[in-house]
mmCIF file of N, CA and C and ligand atoms in Angstrom:
data_model
loop_
_atom_site.group_PDB
_atom_site.id
_atom_site.type_symbol
_atom_site.label_atom_id
_atom_site.label_comp_id
_atom_site.label_asym_id
_atom_site.label_seq_id
_atom_site.Cartn_x
_atom_site.Cartn_y
_atom_site.Cartn_z
ATOM 1 N N UNK S 1338 0.882 -20.224 4.035
ATOM 2 C CA UNK S 1338 0.902 -18.790 4.309
ATOM 3 C C UNK S 1338 1.455 -18.559 5.711
ATOM 4 N N UNK S 1339 1.922 -17.377 5.898
ATOM 5 C CA UNK S 1339 2.507 -17.044 7.200
ATOM 6 C C UNK S 1339 2.297 -15.565 7.491
ATOM 7 N N UNK S 1340 2.127 -15.289 8.763
ATOM 8 C CA UNK S 1340 2.047 -13.901 9.214
ATOM 9 C C UNK S 1340 3.467 -13.333 9.235
ATOM 10 N N UNK S 1341 3.657 -12.193 8.629
ATOM 11 C CA UNK S 1341 4.981 -11.557 8.664
ATOM 12 C C UNK S 1341 4.971 -10.391 9.652
ATOM 13 N N UNK S 1342 6.143 -10.078 10.129
ATOM 14 C CA UNK S 1342 6.300 -8.971 11.071
ATOM 15 C C UNK S 1342 6.160 -7.638 10.326
ATOM 16 N N UNK S 1343 5.347 -6.744 10.863
ATOM 17 C CA UNK S 1343 5.190 -5.410 10.258
ATOM 18 C C UNK S 1343 6.175 -4.456 10.934
ATOM 19 N N UNK S 1344 7.111 -3.933 10.158
ATOM 20 C CA UNK S 1344 8.120 -3.054 10.747
ATOM 21 C C UNK S 1344 7.523 -1.669 11.015
ATOM 22 N N UNK S 1345 8.121 -0.984 11.966
ATOM 23 C CA UNK S 1345 7.557 0.273 12.446
ATOM 24 C C UNK S 1345 8.403 1.481 12.053
ATOM 25 N N UNK S 1346 7.742 2.632 12.015
ATOM 26 C CA UNK S 1346 8.393 3.902 11.717
ATOM 27 C C UNK S 1346 9.676 4.021 12.543
ATOM 28 N N UNK S 1347 10.750 4.414 11.902
ATOM 29 C CA UNK S 1347 12.054 4.458 12.552
ATOM 30 C C UNK S 1347 12.986 3.420 11.944
ATOM 31 N N UNK S 1348 12.392 2.337 11.409
ATOM 32 C CA UNK S 1348 13.187 1.327 10.702
ATOM 33 C C UNK S 1348 13.579 1.908 9.333
ATOM 34 N N UNK S 1349 14.875 1.967 9.020
ATOM 35 C CA UNK S 1349 15.311 2.611 7.770
ATOM 36 C C UNK S 1349 14.768 1.953 6.493
ATOM 37 N N UNK S 1350 14.381 0.697 6.574
ATOM 38 C CA UNK S 1350 13.830 0.000 5.397
ATOM 39 C C UNK S 1350 12.592 0.721 4.858
ATOM 40 N N UNK S 1351 11.799 1.297 5.769
ATOM 41 C CA UNK S 1351 10.564 1.976 5.356
ATOM 42 C C UNK S 1351 10.835 3.222 4.528
ATOM 43 N N UNK S 1352 12.079 3.720 4.589
ATOM 44 C CA UNK S 1352 12.430 4.959 3.908
ATOM 45 C C UNK S 1352 13.138 4.742 2.583
ATOM 46 N N UNK S 1353 13.312 3.478 2.207
ATOM 47 C CA UNK S 1353 14.010 3.196 0.952
ATOM 48 C C UNK S 1353 13.024 3.056 -0.204
ATOM 49 N N UNK S 1354 13.563 3.259 -1.414
ATOM 50 C CA UNK S 1354 12.737 3.051 -2.602
ATOM 51 C C UNK S 1354 12.741 1.561 -2.934
ATOM 52 N N UNK S 1355 11.567 1.002 -3.166
ATOM 53 C CA UNK S 1355 11.468 -0.419 -3.496
ATOM 54 C C UNK S 1355 11.791 -0.660 -4.965
ATOM 55 N N UNK S 1356 12.231 -1.880 -5.252
ATOM 56 C CA UNK S 1356 12.628 -2.273 -6.607
ATOM 57 C C UNK S 1356 11.470 -2.923 -7.360
ATOM 58 N N UNK S 1357 11.484 -2.763 -8.682
ATOM 59 C CA UNK S 1357 10.495 -3.401 -9.540
ATOM 60 C C UNK S 1357 10.513 -4.920 -9.351
ATOM 61 N N UNK S 1358 9.361 -5.519 -9.484
ATOM 62 C CA UNK S 1358 9.275 -6.985 -9.446
ATOM 63 C C UNK S 1358 9.389 -7.517 -10.871
ATOM 64 N N UNK S 1359 10.276 -8.488 -11.066
ATOM 65 C CA UNK S 1359 10.429 -9.109 -12.390
ATOM 66 C C UNK S 1359 10.061 -10.585 -12.336
ATOM 67 N N UNK S 1360 9.937 -11.104 -11.108
ATOM 68 C CA UNK S 1360 9.612 -12.518 -10.909
ATOM 69 C C UNK S 1360 8.125 -12.636 -10.566
ATOM 70 N N UNK S 1361 7.362 -13.259 -11.429
ATOM 71 C CA UNK S 1361 5.933 -13.443 -11.170
ATOM 72 C C UNK S 1361 5.646 -14.895 -10.793
ATOM 73 N N UNK S 1362 6.630 -15.518 -10.191
ATOM 74 C CA UNK S 1362 6.520 -16.932 -9.838
ATOM 75 C C UNK S 1362 6.231 -17.157 -8.371
ATOM 76 N N UNK S 1363 6.645 -18.317 -7.922
ATOM 77 C CA UNK S 1363 6.303 -18.828 -6.594
ATOM 78 C C UNK S 1363 6.708 -17.886 -5.458
ATOM 79 N N UNK S 1364 7.894 -17.300 -5.576
ATOM 80 C CA UNK S 1364 8.388 -16.471 -4.473
ATOM 81 C C UNK S 1364 7.511 -15.220 -4.274
ATOM 82 N N UNK S 1365 7.109 -14.628 -5.408
ATOM 83 C CA UNK S 1365 6.234 -13.453 -5.334
ATOM 84 C C UNK S 1365 4.843 -13.852 -4.843
ATOM 85 N N UNK S 1366 4.365 -15.011 -5.290
ATOM 86 C CA UNK S 1366 3.044 -15.484 -4.845
ATOM 87 C C UNK S 1366 3.044 -15.715 -3.331
ATOM 88 N N UNK S 1367 4.136 -16.278 -2.843
ATOM 89 C CA UNK S 1367 4.268 -16.515 -1.405
ATOM 90 C C UNK S 1367 4.241 -15.193 -0.638
ATOM 91 N N UNK S 1368 4.981 -14.226 -1.175
ATOM 92 C CA UNK S 1368 5.009 -12.892 -0.542
ATOM 93 C C UNK S 1368 3.603 -12.304 -0.475
ATOM 94 N N UNK S 1369 2.881 -12.352 -1.603
ATOM 95 C CA UNK S 1369 1.538 -11.777 -1.659
ATOM 96 C C UNK S 1369 0.573 -12.524 -0.744
ATOM 97 N N UNK S 1370 0.687 -13.848 -0.707
ATOM 98 C CA UNK S 1370 -0.165 -14.644 0.192
ATOM 99 C C UNK S 1370 0.084 -14.256 1.647
ATOM 100 N N UNK S 1371 1.347 -14.103 1.994
ATOM 101 C CA UNK S 1371 1.710 -13.729 3.367
ATOM 102 C C UNK S 1371 1.235 -12.314 3.689
ATOM 103 N N UNK S 1372 1.363 -11.415 2.716
ATOM 104 C CA UNK S 1372 0.920 -10.036 2.939
ATOM 105 C C UNK S 1372 -0.585 -9.989 3.174
ATOM 106 N N UNK S 1373 -1.333 -10.791 2.408
ATOM 107 C CA UNK S 1373 -2.788 -10.837 2.581
ATOM 108 C C UNK S 1373 -3.144 -11.326 3.985
ATOM 109 N N UNK S 1374 -2.499 -12.390 4.393
ATOM 110 C CA UNK S 1374 -2.780 -12.959 5.711
ATOM 111 C C UNK S 1374 -2.399 -11.954 6.821
ATOM 112 N N UNK S 1375 -1.277 -11.304 6.618
ATOM 113 C CA UNK S 1375 -0.796 -10.329 7.603
ATOM 114 C C UNK S 1375 -1.747 -9.137 7.692
ATOM 115 N N UNK S 1376 -2.238 -8.693 6.531
ATOM 116 C CA UNK S 1376 -3.174 -7.562 6.488
ATOM 117 C C UNK S 1376 -4.479 -7.905 7.193
ATOM 118 N N UNK S 1377 -4.994 -9.094 6.924
ATOM 119 C CA UNK S 1377 -6.265 -9.516 7.536
ATOM 120 C C UNK S 1377 -6.106 -9.598 9.052
ATOM 121 N N UNK S 1378 -5.008 -10.205 9.487
ATOM 122 C CA UNK S 1378 -4.752 -10.356 10.930
ATOM 123 C C UNK S 1378 -4.665 -8.978 11.605
ATOM 124 N N UNK S 1379 -4.034 -8.035 10.921
ATOM 125 C CA UNK S 1379 -3.829 -6.700 11.504
ATOM 126 C C UNK S 1379 -5.075 -5.818 11.340
ATOM 127 N N UNK S 1380 -6.086 -6.320 10.599
ATOM 128 C CA UNK S 1380 -7.325 -5.580 10.335
ATOM 129 C C UNK S 1380 -7.059 -4.216 9.711
ATOM 130 N N UNK S 1381 -6.114 -4.203 8.758
ATOM 131 C CA UNK S 1381 -5.788 -2.956 8.078
ATOM 132 C C UNK S 1381 -6.491 -2.838 6.739
ATOM 133 N N UNK S 1382 -6.344 -1.672 6.100
ATOM 134 C CA UNK S 1382 -6.925 -1.443 4.778
ATOM 135 C C UNK S 1382 -5.914 -1.721 3.679
ATOM 136 N N UNK S 1383 -4.637 -1.677 4.033
ATOM 137 C CA UNK S 1383 -3.610 -1.925 3.019
ATOM 138 C C UNK S 1383 -2.267 -2.219 3.646
ATOM 139 N N UNK S 1384 -1.425 -2.879 2.848
ATOM 140 C CA UNK S 1384 -0.086 -3.236 3.316
ATOM 141 C C UNK S 1384 0.844 -3.271 2.105
ATOM 142 N N UNK S 1385 1.999 -2.634 2.244
ATOM 143 C CA UNK S 1385 2.979 -2.619 1.155
ATOM 144 C C UNK S 1385 4.160 -3.518 1.531
ATOM 145 N N UNK S 1386 4.798 -4.103 0.503
ATOM 146 C CA UNK S 1386 5.881 -5.065 0.751
ATOM 147 C C UNK S 1386 6.986 -4.510 1.664
ATOM 148 N N UNK S 1387 7.410 -3.248 1.497
ATOM 149 C CA UNK S 1387 8.463 -2.760 2.393
ATOM 150 C C UNK S 1387 8.062 -2.792 3.874
ATOM 151 N N UNK S 1388 6.749 -2.777 4.149
ATOM 152 C CA UNK S 1388 6.303 -2.843 5.554
ATOM 153 C C UNK S 1388 6.570 -4.207 6.186
ATOM 154 N N UNK S 1389 6.782 -5.219 5.340
ATOM 155 C CA UNK S 1389 7.185 -6.526 5.881
ATOM 156 C C UNK S 1389 8.664 -6.768 5.574
ATOM 157 N N UNK S 1390 9.375 -5.673 5.285
ATOM 158 C CA UNK S 1390 10.825 -5.749 5.138
ATOM 159 C C UNK S 1390 11.305 -6.203 3.773
ATOM 160 N N UNK S 1391 10.393 -6.204 2.788
ATOM 161 C CA UNK S 1391 10.758 -6.651 1.442
ATOM 162 C C UNK S 1391 10.707 -5.443 0.504
ATOM 163 N N UNK S 1392 11.841 -5.033 -0.023
ATOM 164 C CA UNK S 1392 11.895 -3.825 -0.857
ATOM 165 C C UNK S 1392 11.518 -4.119 -2.302
ATOM 166 N N UNK S 1393 10.273 -4.490 -2.483
ATOM 167 C CA UNK S 1393 9.724 -4.791 -3.803
ATOM 168 C C UNK S 1393 8.452 -3.988 -4.008
ATOM 169 N N UNK S 1394 8.187 -3.636 -5.293
ATOM 170 C CA UNK S 1394 7.043 -2.771 -5.587
ATOM 171 C C UNK S 1394 5.746 -3.570 -5.685
ATOM 172 N N UNK S 1395 5.176 -3.838 -4.521
ATOM 173 C CA UNK S 1395 3.896 -4.552 -4.451
ATOM 174 C C UNK S 1395 3.141 -4.077 -3.217
ATOM 175 N N UNK S 1396 1.815 -3.980 -3.380
ATOM 176 C CA UNK S 1396 0.984 -3.742 -2.195
ATOM 177 C C UNK S 1396 -0.338 -4.473 -2.334
ATOM 178 N N UNK S 1397 -0.968 -4.675 -1.193
ATOM 179 C CA UNK S 1397 -2.302 -5.271 -1.172
ATOM 180 C C UNK S 1397 -3.236 -4.283 -0.469
ATOM 181 N N UNK S 1398 -4.487 -4.266 -0.926
ATOM 182 C CA UNK S 1398 -5.481 -3.358 -0.366
ATOM 183 C C UNK S 1398 -6.777 -4.128 -0.169
ATOM 184 N N UNK S 1399 -7.415 -3.917 0.965
ATOM 185 C CA UNK S 1399 -8.700 -4.550 1.242
ATOM 186 C C UNK S 1399 -9.658 -3.482 1.755
ATOM 187 N N UNK S 1400 -10.613 -3.113 0.901
ATOM 188 C CA UNK S 1400 -11.567 -2.051 1.242
ATOM 189 C C UNK S 1400 -12.970 -2.487 0.831
ATOM 190 N N UNK S 1401 -13.915 -2.381 1.765
ATOM 191 C CA UNK S 1401 -15.323 -2.716 1.490
ATOM 192 C C UNK S 1401 -15.489 -4.103 0.869
ATOM 193 N N UNK S 1402 -14.746 -5.065 1.385
ATOM 194 C CA UNK S 1402 -14.878 -6.441 0.902
ATOM 195 C C UNK S 1402 -14.221 -6.699 -0.442
ATOM 196 N N UNK S 1403 -13.589 -5.672 -0.999
ATOM 197 C CA UNK S 1403 -12.877 -5.829 -2.268
ATOM 198 C C UNK S 1403 -11.384 -5.941 -1.971
ATOM 199 N N UNK S 1404 -10.735 -6.894 -2.619
ATOM 200 C CA UNK S 1404 -9.321 -7.134 -2.355
ATOM 201 C C UNK S 1404 -8.514 -6.931 -3.645
ATOM 202 N N UNK S 1405 -7.416 -6.197 -3.517
ATOM 203 C CA UNK S 1405 -6.579 -5.889 -4.687
ATOM 204 C C UNK S 1405 -5.128 -6.246 -4.392
ATOM 205 N N UNK S 1406 -4.457 -6.777 -5.399
ATOM 206 C CA UNK S 1406 -3.009 -6.986 -5.347
ATOM 207 C C UNK S 1406 -2.418 -6.203 -6.503
ATOM 208 N N UNK S 1407 -1.500 -5.303 -6.202
ATOM 209 C CA UNK S 1407 -0.916 -4.461 -7.245
ATOM 210 C C UNK S 1407 0.597 -4.615 -7.250
ATOM 211 N N UNK S 1408 1.123 -5.026 -8.387
ATOM 212 C CA UNK S 1408 2.565 -5.179 -8.561
ATOM 213 C C UNK S 1408 3.046 -4.130 -9.548
ATOM 214 N N UNK S 1409 4.191 -3.517 -9.240
ATOM 215 C CA UNK S 1409 4.763 -2.439 -10.053
ATOM 216 C C UNK S 1409 3.694 -1.402 -10.407
ATOM 217 N N UNK S 1410 2.926 -0.938 -9.418
ATOM 218 C CA UNK S 1410 1.815 -0.022 -9.703
ATOM 219 C C UNK S 1410 2.294 1.370 -10.096
ATOM 220 N N UNK S 1411 1.423 2.028 -10.832
ATOM 221 C CA UNK S 1411 1.641 3.428 -11.199
ATOM 222 C C UNK S 1411 0.308 4.142 -11.104
ATOM 223 N N UNK S 1412 0.311 5.287 -10.457
ATOM 224 C CA UNK S 1412 -0.905 6.098 -10.452
ATOM 225 C C UNK S 1412 -0.834 6.976 -11.686
ATOM 226 N N UNK S 1413 -1.667 6.670 -12.670
ATOM 227 C CA UNK S 1413 -1.549 7.323 -13.972
ATOM 228 C C UNK S 1413 -2.482 8.524 -14.113
ATOM 229 N N UNK S 1414 -3.462 8.624 -13.209
ATOM 230 C CA UNK S 1414 -4.392 9.743 -13.283
ATOM 231 C C UNK S 1414 -4.889 10.082 -11.879
ATOM 232 N N UNK S 1415 -4.962 11.383 -11.593
ATOM 233 C CA UNK S 1415 -5.479 11.836 -10.296
ATOM 234 C C UNK S 1415 -6.422 12.994 -10.554
ATOM 235 N N UNK S 1416 -7.524 13.050 -9.791
ATOM 236 C CA UNK S 1416 -8.377 14.239 -9.900
ATOM 237 C C UNK S 1416 -9.080 14.511 -8.587
ATOM 238 N N UNK S 1417 -9.416 15.758 -8.370
ATOM 239 C CA UNK S 1417 -10.124 16.179 -7.171
ATOM 240 C C UNK S 1417 -9.267 16.101 -5.930
ATOM 241 N N UNK S 1418 -9.885 16.410 -4.804
ATOM 242 C CA UNK S 1418 -9.169 16.410 -3.523
ATOM 243 C C UNK S 1418 -10.090 15.900 -2.433
ATOM 244 N N UNK S 1419 -9.512 15.272 -1.435
ATOM 245 C CA UNK S 1419 -10.237 14.877 -0.226
ATOM 246 C C UNK S 1419 -9.258 14.988 0.939
ATOM 247 N N UNK S 1420 -9.781 15.408 2.080
ATOM 248 C CA UNK S 1420 -8.947 15.477 3.285
ATOM 249 C C UNK S 1420 -9.639 14.684 4.374
ATOM 250 N N UNK S 1421 -8.945 13.675 4.872
ATOM 251 C CA UNK S 1421 -9.553 12.814 5.895
ATOM 252 C C UNK S 1421 -8.460 12.183 6.741
ATOM 253 N N UNK S 1422 -8.896 11.513 7.801
ATOM 254 C CA UNK S 1422 -7.939 10.860 8.690
ATOM 255 C C UNK S 1422 -7.373 9.597 8.057
ATOM 256 N N UNK S 1423 -6.120 9.359 8.370
ATOM 257 C CA UNK S 1423 -5.397 8.229 7.813
ATOM 258 C C UNK S 1423 -4.512 7.640 8.903
ATOM 259 N N UNK S 1424 -4.337 6.348 8.850
ATOM 260 C CA UNK S 1424 -3.414 5.679 9.768
ATOM 261 C C UNK S 1424 -2.564 4.706 8.988
ATOM 262 N N UNK S 1425 -1.659 4.034 9.679
ATOM 263 C CA UNK S 1425 -0.749 3.120 8.995
ATOM 264 C C UNK S 1425 -0.344 2.008 9.958
ATOM 265 N N UNK S 1426 -0.293 0.799 9.464
ATOM 266 C CA UNK S 1426 0.090 -0.343 10.317
ATOM 267 C C UNK S 1426 1.537 -0.222 10.800
ATOM 268 N N UNK S 1427 2.315 0.649 10.155
ATOM 269 C CA UNK S 1427 3.707 0.862 10.583
ATOM 270 C C UNK S 1427 3.856 2.065 11.509
ATOM 271 N N UNK S 1428 2.725 2.711 11.815
ATOM 272 C CA UNK S 1428 2.762 3.861 12.737
ATOM 273 C C UNK S 1428 1.658 3.632 13.771
ATOM 274 N N UNK S 1429 1.938 2.750 14.708
ATOM 275 C CA UNK S 1429 0.920 2.345 15.677
ATOM 276 C C UNK S 1429 0.526 3.496 16.596
ATOM 277 N N UNK S 1430 -0.770 3.561 16.906
ATOM 278 C CA UNK S 1430 -1.242 4.503 17.914
ATOM 279 C C UNK S 1430 -1.391 5.946 17.459
ATOM 280 N N UNK S 1431 -1.277 6.166 16.149
ATOM 281 C CA UNK S 1431 -1.420 7.532 15.656
ATOM 282 C C UNK S 1431 -2.330 7.573 14.427
ATOM 283 N N UNK S 1432 -2.879 8.753 14.188
ATOM 284 C CA UNK S 1432 -3.603 9.004 12.946
ATOM 285 C C UNK S 1432 -3.477 10.477 12.618
ATOM 286 N N UNK S 1433 -3.750 10.822 11.371
ATOM 287 C CA UNK S 1433 -3.614 12.225 11.006
ATOM 288 C C UNK S 1433 -4.365 12.561 9.740
ATOM 289 N N UNK S 1434 -4.668 13.853 9.594
ATOM 290 C CA UNK S 1434 -5.379 14.335 8.418
ATOM 291 C C UNK S 1434 -4.428 14.453 7.234
ATOM 292 N N UNK S 1435 -4.816 13.834 6.126
ATOM 293 C CA UNK S 1435 -3.976 13.876 4.926
ATOM 294 C C UNK S 1435 -4.838 14.221 3.720
ATOM 295 N N UNK S 1436 -4.330 15.136 2.906
ATOM 296 C CA UNK S 1436 -5.019 15.472 1.658
ATOM 297 C C UNK S 1436 -4.586 14.504 0.571
ATOM 298 N N UNK S 1437 -5.554 13.946 -0.127
ATOM 299 C CA UNK S 1437 -5.308 12.991 -1.216
ATOM 300 C C UNK S 1437 -6.205 13.341 -2.398
ATOM 301 N N UNK S 1438 -5.901 12.807 -3.573
ATOM 302 C CA UNK S 1438 -6.844 12.985 -4.689
ATOM 303 C C UNK S 1438 -8.161 12.261 -4.390
ATOM 304 N N UNK S 1439 -9.259 12.764 -4.900
ATOM 305 C CA UNK S 1439 -10.557 12.103 -4.711
ATOM 306 C C UNK S 1439 -10.674 10.873 -5.602
ATOM 307 N N UNK S 1440 -10.080 10.983 -6.799
ATOM 308 C CA UNK S 1440 -10.147 9.864 -7.744
ATOM 309 C C UNK S 1440 -8.767 9.571 -8.295
ATOM 310 N N UNK S 1441 -8.473 8.296 -8.457
ATOM 311 C CA UNK S 1441 -7.213 7.905 -9.091
ATOM 312 C C UNK S 1441 -7.459 6.753 -10.067
ATOM 313 N N UNK S 1442 -6.568 6.652 -11.029
ATOM 314 C CA UNK S 1442 -6.513 5.483 -11.895
ATOM 315 C C UNK S 1442 -5.146 4.843 -11.686
ATOM 316 N N UNK S 1443 -5.161 3.571 -11.337
ATOM 317 C CA UNK S 1443 -3.922 2.837 -11.068
ATOM 318 C C UNK S 1443 -3.722 1.782 -12.146
ATOM 319 N N UNK S 1444 -2.507 1.773 -12.684
ATOM 320 C CA UNK S 1444 -2.121 0.687 -13.593
ATOM 321 C C UNK S 1444 -1.140 -0.188 -12.841
ATOM 322 N N UNK S 1445 -1.323 -1.494 -12.936
ATOM 323 C CA UNK S 1445 -0.449 -2.410 -12.205
ATOM 324 C C UNK S 1445 -0.454 -3.764 -12.905
ATOM 325 N N UNK S 1446 0.289 -4.691 -12.342
ATOM 326 C CA UNK S 1446 0.310 -6.071 -12.829
ATOM 327 C C UNK S 1446 -0.229 -6.973 -11.732
ATOM 328 N N UNK S 1447 -0.891 -8.053 -12.142
ATOM 329 C CA UNK S 1447 -1.328 -9.030 -11.146
ATOM 330 C C UNK S 1447 -0.178 -10.008 -10.878
ATOM 331 N N UNK S 1448 -0.411 -10.973 -10.027
ATOM 332 C CA UNK S 1448 0.663 -11.882 -9.597
ATOM 333 C C UNK S 1448 1.182 -12.777 -10.732
ATOM 334 N N UNK S 1449 0.438 -12.821 -11.832
ATOM 335 C CA UNK S 1449 0.873 -13.627 -12.979
ATOM 336 C C UNK S 1449 1.545 -12.782 -14.055
ATOM 337 N N UNK S 1450 1.673 -11.474 -13.766
ATOM 338 C CA UNK S 1450 2.334 -10.584 -14.717
ATOM 339 C C UNK S 1450 1.393 -9.987 -15.740
ATOM 340 N N UNK S 1451 0.079 -10.141 -15.508
ATOM 341 C CA UNK S 1451 -0.915 -9.587 -16.428
ATOM 342 C C UNK S 1451 -1.252 -8.155 -16.015
ATOM 343 N N UNK S 1452 -1.148 -7.207 -16.972
ATOM 344 C CA UNK S 1452 -1.465 -5.824 -16.607
ATOM 345 C C UNK S 1452 -2.963 -5.593 -16.421
ATOM 346 N N UNK S 1453 -3.308 -4.688 -15.513
ATOM 347 C CA UNK S 1453 -4.707 -4.299 -15.339
ATOM 348 C C UNK S 1453 -4.774 -2.839 -14.910
ATOM 349 N N UNK S 1454 -5.938 -2.279 -15.040
ATOM 350 C CA UNK S 1454 -6.172 -0.888 -14.639
ATOM 351 C C UNK S 1454 -7.349 -0.864 -13.686
ATOM 352 N N UNK S 1455 -7.236 -0.109 -12.616
ATOM 353 C CA UNK S 1455 -8.356 0.026 -11.683
ATOM 354 C C UNK S 1455 -8.585 1.507 -11.386
ATOM 355 N N UNK S 1456 -9.863 1.892 -11.430
ATOM 356 C CA UNK S 1456 -10.244 3.262 -11.073
ATOM 357 C C UNK S 1456 -10.819 3.240 -9.678
ATOM 358 N N UNK S 1457 -10.445 4.230 -8.884
ATOM 359 C CA UNK S 1457 -10.915 4.244 -7.498
ATOM 360 C C UNK S 1457 -11.271 5.653 -7.094
ATOM 361 N N UNK S 1458 -12.204 5.749 -6.135
ATOM 362 C CA UNK S 1458 -12.470 7.057 -5.555
ATOM 363 C C UNK S 1458 -12.704 6.934 -4.064
ATOM 364 N N UNK S 1459 -12.678 8.073 -3.392
ATOM 365 C CA UNK S 1459 -12.916 8.105 -1.956
ATOM 366 C C UNK S 1459 -11.861 7.332 -1.188
ATOM 367 N N UNK S 1460 -12.309 6.523 -0.233
ATOM 368 C CA UNK S 1460 -11.371 5.830 0.659
ATOM 369 C C UNK S 1460 -10.465 4.853 -0.098
ATOM 370 N N UNK S 1461 -11.016 4.215 -1.125
ATOM 371 C CA UNK S 1461 -10.188 3.283 -1.906
ATOM 372 C C UNK S 1461 -9.057 4.023 -2.625
ATOM 373 N N UNK S 1462 -9.363 5.195 -3.169
ATOM 374 C CA UNK S 1462 -8.331 6.026 -3.813
ATOM 375 C C UNK S 1462 -7.267 6.418 -2.789
ATOM 376 N N UNK S 1463 -7.711 6.765 -1.598
ATOM 377 C CA UNK S 1463 -6.799 7.114 -0.506
ATOM 378 C C UNK S 1463 -5.877 5.936 -0.178
ATOM 379 N N UNK S 1464 -6.457 4.754 -0.088
ATOM 380 C CA UNK S 1464 -5.663 3.561 0.246
ATOM 381 C C UNK S 1464 -4.606 3.294 -0.828
ATOM 382 N N UNK S 1465 -4.990 3.418 -2.095
ATOM 383 C CA UNK S 1465 -4.023 3.198 -3.179
ATOM 384 C C UNK S 1465 -2.876 4.209 -3.095
ATOM 385 N N UNK S 1466 -3.210 5.462 -2.852
ATOM 386 C CA UNK S 1466 -2.171 6.510 -2.764
ATOM 387 C C UNK S 1466 -1.238 6.253 -1.585
ATOM 388 N N UNK S 1467 -1.815 5.902 -0.442
ATOM 389 C CA UNK S 1467 -1.028 5.639 0.765
ATOM 390 C C UNK S 1467 -0.055 4.475 0.540
ATOM 391 N N UNK S 1468 -0.570 3.393 -0.013
ATOM 392 C CA UNK S 1468 0.282 2.205 -0.224
ATOM 393 C C UNK S 1468 1.338 2.478 -1.298
ATOM 394 N N UNK S 1469 0.940 3.181 -2.337
ATOM 395 C CA UNK S 1469 1.893 3.497 -3.407
ATOM 396 C C UNK S 1469 3.045 4.354 -2.871
ATOM 397 N N UNK S 1470 2.738 5.275 -1.972
ATOM 398 C CA UNK S 1470 3.781 6.103 -1.342
ATOM 399 C C UNK S 1470 4.822 5.237 -0.629
ATOM 400 N N UNK S 1471 4.360 4.165 0.024
ATOM 401 C CA UNK S 1471 5.297 3.285 0.743
ATOM 402 C C UNK S 1471 6.404 2.763 -0.184
ATOM 403 N N UNK S 1472 6.064 2.570 -1.451
ATOM 404 C CA UNK S 1472 7.037 1.988 -2.395
ATOM 405 C C UNK S 1472 8.157 2.976 -2.720
ATOM 406 N N UNK S 1473 7.911 4.251 -2.398
ATOM 407 C CA UNK S 1473 8.942 5.279 -2.587
ATOM 408 C C UNK S 1473 9.486 5.788 -1.247
ATOM 409 N N UNK S 1474 9.230 5.038 -0.193
ATOM 410 C CA UNK S 1474 9.765 5.413 1.121
ATOM 411 C C UNK S 1474 9.039 6.563 1.785
ATOM 412 N N UNK S 1475 7.840 6.858 1.290
ATOM 413 C CA UNK S 1475 7.061 7.980 1.856
ATOM 414 C C UNK S 1475 6.012 7.429 2.817
ATOM 415 N N UNK S 1476 5.955 8.012 4.008
ATOM 416 C CA UNK S 1476 4.982 7.602 5.022
ATOM 417 C C UNK S 1476 3.985 8.748 5.183
ATOM 418 N N UNK S 1477 2.723 8.413 5.486
ATOM 419 C CA UNK S 1477 1.693 9.450 5.547
ATOM 420 C C UNK S 1477 2.024 10.571 6.532
ATOM 421 N N UNK S 1478 2.819 10.247 7.570
ATOM 422 C CA UNK S 1478 3.158 11.290 8.555
ATOM 423 C C UNK S 1478 3.911 12.448 7.899
ATOM 424 N N UNK S 1479 4.566 12.176 6.762
ATOM 425 C CA UNK S 1479 5.282 13.232 6.026
ATOM 426 C C UNK S 1479 4.299 14.253 5.449
ATOM 427 N N UNK S 1480 3.061 13.801 5.195
ATOM 428 C CA UNK S 1480 2.066 14.633 4.509
ATOM 429 C C UNK S 1480 0.950 15.095 5.430
ATOM 430 N N UNK S 1481 0.917 14.547 6.639
ATOM 431 C CA UNK S 1481 -0.213 14.816 7.547
ATOM 432 C C UNK S 1481 -0.225 16.294 7.957
ATOM 433 N N UNK S 1482 -1.404 16.884 7.914
ATOM 434 C CA UNK S 1482 -1.584 18.280 8.313
ATOM 435 C C UNK S 1482 -1.442 18.379 9.826
ATOM 436 N N UNK S 1483 -1.901 17.356 10.534
ATOM 437 C CA UNK S 1483 -1.694 17.258 11.973
ATOM 438 C C UNK S 1483 -1.716 15.784 12.338
ATOM 439 N N UNK S 1484 -0.971 15.448 13.376
ATOM 440 C CA UNK S 1484 -0.854 14.052 13.789
ATOM 441 C C UNK S 1484 -1.430 13.935 15.192
ATOM 442 N N UNK S 1485 -2.312 12.946 15.396
ATOM 443 C CA UNK S 1485 -2.938 12.784 16.714
ATOM 444 C C UNK S 1485 -2.652 11.396 17.270
ATOM 445 N N UNK S 1486 -2.742 11.319 18.595
ATOM 446 C CA UNK S 1486 -2.594 10.017 19.265
ATOM 447 C C UNK S 1486 -3.929 9.284 19.140
ATOM 448 N N UNK S 1487 -3.854 7.990 18.913
ATOM 449 C CA UNK S 1487 -5.062 7.166 18.772
ATOM 450 C C UNK S 1487 -5.728 6.965 20.135
HETATM 451 CO CO1 LIG W 382 0.987 2.542 5.631
#
């Protein structure tokens, strides 16, 4: 495993749409392993592949001791609303209020290409929405009601 560099807002890669993953082999496993290590080191709640410069549809999330790897994810259901502070490992030193659904259902594939569904609410739902946005080049600052310095 290796720590990868987390690119910062202003890098055009963060604004591109990521491509579907079709390879569920060693290269993708290496990417996911590196993303996990990078996320833990950065003490973040989530990390998407484009944040390490890889335009592939994958993200990892670590919330309340639960760890998720989502490949080619889709948010298939959203309900309710929550507004809370959000930050991003690619936007250092800032945070902002963002409205998100209170509950989401995410369909995705695991690293072996097996489909799964996960239901989330509260902060975990927020993390899934935030990371999923990265795969379409959307950063939370685009949605923040106000942006503050950390
Ligand atoms: Co982010």
